[in-house]
Amino acid sequence: MGCIILTSHQPSVHNIDVLDALVFDETTRTRTCIMRRTYNKFCPTESVTARSIHAARKGALRRFYECGFPYSRKLTAHKSCVNYLAFSRHDGRWLASAGDDFRVLLWDFSEEDVVRPGHVFTGPSGNVLALDFSATNQYLYSGGADNIILKYDVSTLRGVGRSNGRGSSSFVKQYEDHDDSVRALTCHPYEDEIFLSASEDGKLVLHDGRAGGGMSSAQGTLQHTAAFTGVQHHPVMEHVFATCDVHGQVCLRDTRMTFGPLSRRSNGGIVRVYNTKLSRKSARYLSNPESSSLTFDRDGSKLAVTFLHYFPTIYALSDPHPLAICTGRNAPDGTPISPSQRTYTNSCTMKSGAFGGPGMDEDDMYGAGSDDFRAYVWKIPPLVTLQGLRKEITCHDWYTREWPDTVAFAEGKWESRYVPLEISTPLARLNGHKSIVNSVAIHPSLLHVVTSGIERQIMLHSPTPSSPTVQNLLPTPPTVRTLQPEDQAAQRTFLRALFGPHPTLHDEVEEEEGEDETISLFDHILRQEGEADVFTMRRWGEDSAEDSEDDDGSVTAYFHSAMKSKGCSSALCRHVLVCPIIWFIL
């Protein structure tokens, strides 16, 4: 049957010599690096036999990964788009899924064959955009388009799964600190009652539910000048977290400098700003792609940022310049993708990626969804390898030499350029979807990847037809649906979706019909926006940055307002970031 049982390896004192932490003198505002991290070293007393077993185990897993994830199953229970997926920490027993049907589902991966959710949480009154489990999986938090964060008690469900424990329950607490959609949530690595939330209202809020541990509302809030799109706690350093926003800024921050009395705050808590601006020789200006989400790997040594109109980009925690970009230039076997074929793009929806390394002692895989109806998984080389392969170009060389087809990162027009390694051959392309894939999650200990997006189904992918938690998976179709040119029938379907009722809120809408209309709507958007050039869409420069950013914001705001005033699907309003063609039609 090909069953494999793996154990999850968490960072331990044996494979971390010293922790890479940033300590800040809040009086002089100077920074001192006092610790540095090295990874994947064995304890000196570890036996040669243990090392041999470890090496053999890694080799066996590598062979499975090299085969990709050719088997899959549809997990069907949602009634509309599934926006976000998250596995519970450590053992990955629970998969939480949520989207546009205003429900949060829990799938129990301790079952022998996962086919339906083990529990349903109710309470959201808008599309759910973010989920996260607390440090010990006692709680699950959700947030979304209703501006509210809900807290669910997962500890009461310990017996759910193998008996008749399936059911539903509501939230135990709600938080109403935001005035716009909650785009991201991230829980403290050690405390169940502490989490951060980031919203399109520009607020970053620290929530502390411990007795006597909370700050006042003002002390626990940072007001930013731009809408936040992501926030992620560092998995080891409890005071460190990262944020990203619609202006493309990605920052590493310290909670001790971000929150609390004004006398303790410094520079918005920012301790590092990552280089996210793009430079191309043929353009006289830089581009600042919107950073739509970010995530750390399990030990916090790597940070991945998902950019709109560009590629997922890998950073080292302690290095502001990118080390790698993940593209789909080649198929997994190394064959170049022809110009007539679609490959990885991200131009239309909010996407979230994930690091993973089931059964390994490090996260050396990264997965992300794409507009070409697939998800992609890349093998990430070690950081030291990436650092050695990154190219640095001085400003003088950039302007005096030719750099055809080169896109580099630059902190300013007159600064050095950095060209990260392009990981152009993915480890796997995951098929099975009929439309855009938005969310990817990798199980922490089993060889499973789950993906979701515009459709109501979740796809569970596996390298084998069976595992300890699923049985009799079928081969995934080797091809995906082709995006056809628009005809009159497609135009009519698009208009019905644009002006019709939300498929999950009106029982008279047939499920298949509602999904076909949603897919048609996003097909229309892809035809208009799918091949947009980042240097055209996002212009940054000394003379254009402020005007360009203001224009982007006004277009998006007008589009959302117009959609709502016409009674259009809220799924579209919350999925699409910029779509000038539709608001022009309206």
PDB file of C-alpha atoms in Angstrom, residues 246-345:
ATOM      1  CA  VAL A 246       0.315  46.891   0.157  1.00  0.00           C
ATOM      2  CA  HIS A 247       3.245  49.214  -0.612  1.00  0.00           C
ATOM      3  CA  GLY A 248       5.572  46.233  -0.779  1.00  0.00           C
ATOM      4  CA  GLN A 249       7.400  46.930   2.472  1.00  0.00           C
ATOM      5  CA  VAL A 250       8.560  43.843   4.390  1.00  0.00           C
ATOM      6  CA  CYS A 251       9.884  44.480   7.895  1.00  0.00           C
ATOM      7  CA  LEU A 252      11.240  42.553  10.847  1.00  0.00           C
ATOM      8  CA  ARG A 253       9.929  44.045  14.102  1.00  0.00           C
ATOM      9  CA  ASP A 254      10.319  43.652  17.864  1.00  0.00           C
ATOM     10  CA  THR A 255       7.170  43.697  20.030  1.00  0.00           C
ATOM     11  CA  ARG A 256       9.036  45.516  22.822  1.00  0.00           C
ATOM     12  CA  MET A 257       9.609  48.469  20.491  1.00  0.00           C
ATOM     13  CA  THR A 258       6.300  48.226  18.613  1.00  0.00           C
ATOM     14  CA  PHE A 259       3.779  48.251  21.454  1.00  0.00           C
ATOM     15  CA  GLY A 260       3.400  49.706  24.928  1.00  0.00           C
ATOM     16  CA  PRO A 261       3.733  53.323  26.118  1.00  0.00           C
ATOM     17  CA  LEU A 262       4.972  55.827  23.543  1.00  0.00           C
ATOM     18  CA  SER A 263       8.115  56.341  25.602  1.00  0.00           C
ATOM     19  CA  ARG A 264       9.123  52.727  24.916  1.00  0.00           C
ATOM     20  CA  ARG A 265       8.341  52.678  21.210  1.00  0.00           C
ATOM     21  CA  SER A 266      10.953  53.190  18.546  1.00  0.00           C
ATOM     22  CA  ASN A 267      10.645  53.375  14.751  1.00  0.00           C
ATOM     23  CA  GLY A 268       7.451  51.334  14.698  1.00  0.00           C
ATOM     24  CA  GLY A 269       9.401  48.448  16.190  1.00  0.00           C
ATOM     25  CA  ILE A 270      11.290  47.963  12.906  1.00  0.00           C
ATOM     26  CA  VAL A 271      14.670  46.299  13.306  1.00  0.00           C
ATOM     27  CA  ARG A 272      15.222  45.342   9.675  1.00  0.00           C
ATOM     28  CA  VAL A 273      13.705  46.383   6.341  1.00  0.00           C
ATOM     29  CA  TYR A 274      14.047  43.813   3.579  1.00  0.00           C
ATOM     30  CA  ASN A 275      14.961  44.770   0.042  1.00  0.00           C
ATOM     31  CA  THR A 276      11.809  44.312  -2.068  1.00  0.00           C
ATOM     32  CA  LYS A 277      12.131  46.825  -4.911  1.00  0.00           C
ATOM     33  CA  LEU A 278      12.802  45.538  -8.426  1.00  0.00           C
ATOM     34  CA  SER A 279      15.110  47.030 -11.041  1.00  0.00           C
ATOM     35  CA  ARG A 280      15.294  46.366 -14.771  1.00  0.00           C
ATOM     36  CA  LYS A 281      17.797  48.084 -17.049  1.00  0.00           C
ATOM     37  CA  SER A 282      15.142  48.966 -19.635  1.00  0.00           C
ATOM     38  CA  ALA A 283      13.034  50.790 -17.037  1.00  0.00           C
ATOM     39  CA  ARG A 284      14.102  54.196 -15.728  1.00  0.00           C
ATOM     40  CA  TYR A 285      12.343  53.560 -12.442  1.00  0.00           C
ATOM     41  CA  LEU A 286      12.070  50.813  -9.826  1.00  0.00           C
ATOM     42  CA  SER A 287       9.012  48.694  -9.139  1.00  0.00           C
ATOM     43  CA  ASN A 288       7.623  47.933  -5.694  1.00  0.00           C
ATOM     44  CA  PRO A 289       5.404  44.848  -6.041  1.00  0.00           C
ATOM     45  CA  GLU A 290       2.731  44.426  -3.417  1.00  0.00           C
ATOM     46  CA  SER A 291       3.719  41.839  -0.819  1.00  0.00           C
ATOM     47  CA  SER A 292       0.541  39.844  -0.302  1.00  0.00           C
ATOM     48  CA  SER A 293       1.708  37.390   2.384  1.00  0.00           C
ATOM     49  CA  LEU A 294       4.787  36.050   4.175  1.00  0.00           C
ATOM     50  CA  THR A 295       5.829  33.062   6.262  1.00  0.00           C
ATOM     51  CA  PHE A 296       8.811  31.704   8.228  1.00  0.00           C
ATOM     52  CA  ASP A 297      10.171  28.193   8.066  1.00  0.00           C
ATOM     53  CA  ARG A 298      10.016  26.094  11.222  1.00  0.00           C
ATOM     54  CA  ASP A 299      13.190  27.435  12.862  1.00  0.00           C
ATOM     55  CA  GLY A 300      12.899  30.985  11.559  1.00  0.00           C
ATOM     56  CA  SER A 301      16.077  31.006   9.482  1.00  0.00           C
ATOM     57  CA  LYS A 302      14.196  31.619   6.219  1.00  0.00           C
ATOM     58  CA  LEU A 303      11.414  34.026   5.289  1.00  0.00           C
ATOM     59  CA  ALA A 304       9.323  33.679   2.112  1.00  0.00           C
ATOM     60  CA  VAL A 305       7.327  36.570   0.668  1.00  0.00           C
ATOM     61  CA  THR A 306       4.545  36.193  -1.902  1.00  0.00           C
ATOM     62  CA  PHE A 307       4.492  39.158  -4.303  1.00  0.00           C
ATOM     63  CA  LEU A 308       1.670  40.272  -6.566  1.00  0.00           C
ATOM     64  CA  HIS A 309       2.803  40.283 -10.234  1.00  0.00           C
ATOM     65  CA  TYR A 310       6.122  38.677  -9.269  1.00  0.00           C
ATOM     66  CA  PHE A 311       7.566  35.451  -7.874  1.00  0.00           C
ATOM     67  CA  PRO A 312       7.803  34.018  -4.347  1.00  0.00           C
ATOM     68  CA  THR A 313      11.053  35.319  -2.888  1.00  0.00           C
ATOM     69  CA  ILE A 314      13.241  33.716  -0.211  1.00  0.00           C
ATOM     70  CA  TYR A 315      15.179  35.752   2.365  1.00  0.00           C
ATOM     71  CA  ALA A 316      17.488  34.796   5.213  1.00  0.00           C
ATOM     72  CA  LEU A 317      16.401  36.256   8.531  1.00  0.00           C
ATOM     73  CA  SER A 318      19.654  38.162   9.039  1.00  0.00           C
ATOM     74  CA  ASP A 319      20.133  39.334   5.426  1.00  0.00           C
ATOM     75  CA  PRO A 320      18.025  42.169   3.968  1.00  0.00           C
ATOM     76  CA  HIS A 321      18.710  41.148   0.358  1.00  0.00           C
ATOM     77  CA  PRO A 322      16.852  38.241  -1.276  1.00  0.00           C
ATOM     78  CA  LEU A 323      18.586  34.910  -1.816  1.00  0.00           C
ATOM     79  CA  ALA A 324      16.255  33.165  -4.268  1.00  0.00           C
ATOM     80  CA  ILE A 325      13.128  33.509  -6.368  1.00  0.00           C
ATOM     81  CA  CYS A 326      10.887  30.544  -7.173  1.00  0.00           C
ATOM     82  CA  THR A 327       9.617  30.377 -10.756  1.00  0.00           C
ATOM     83  CA  GLY A 328       7.992  27.897 -13.108  1.00  0.00           C
ATOM     84  CA  ARG A 329      10.293  28.391 -16.069  1.00  0.00           C
ATOM     85  CA  ASN A 330      10.823  24.611 -16.303  1.00  0.00           C
ATOM     86  CA  ALA A 331       8.692  21.548 -15.691  1.00  0.00           C
ATOM     87  CA  PRO A 332       9.723  19.301 -12.759  1.00  0.00           C
ATOM     88  CA  ASP A 333      11.736  17.123 -15.163  1.00  0.00           C
ATOM     89  CA  GLY A 334      13.732  20.163 -16.278  1.00  0.00           C
ATOM     90  CA  THR A 335      12.005  20.627 -19.629  1.00  0.00           C
ATOM     91  CA  PRO A 336      11.570  24.342 -20.428  1.00  0.00           C
ATOM     92  CA  ILE A 337       7.973  25.579 -20.549  1.00  0.00           C
ATOM     93  CA  SER A 338       7.140  26.880 -24.016  1.00  0.00           C
ATOM     94  CA  PRO A 339       5.923  30.496 -24.346  1.00  0.00           C
ATOM     95  CA  SER A 340       2.486  29.244 -25.419  1.00  0.00           C
ATOM     96  CA  GLN A 341       2.002  27.355 -22.146  1.00  0.00           C
ATOM     97  CA  ARG A 342       0.906  28.920 -18.886  1.00  0.00           C
ATOM     98  CA  THR A 343       3.129  28.575 -15.845  1.00  0.00           C
ATOM     99  CA  TYR A 344       3.513  30.188 -12.414  1.00  0.00           C
ATOM    100  CA  THR A 345       1.951  33.645 -12.124  1.00  0.00           C
TER     101      THR A 345
END
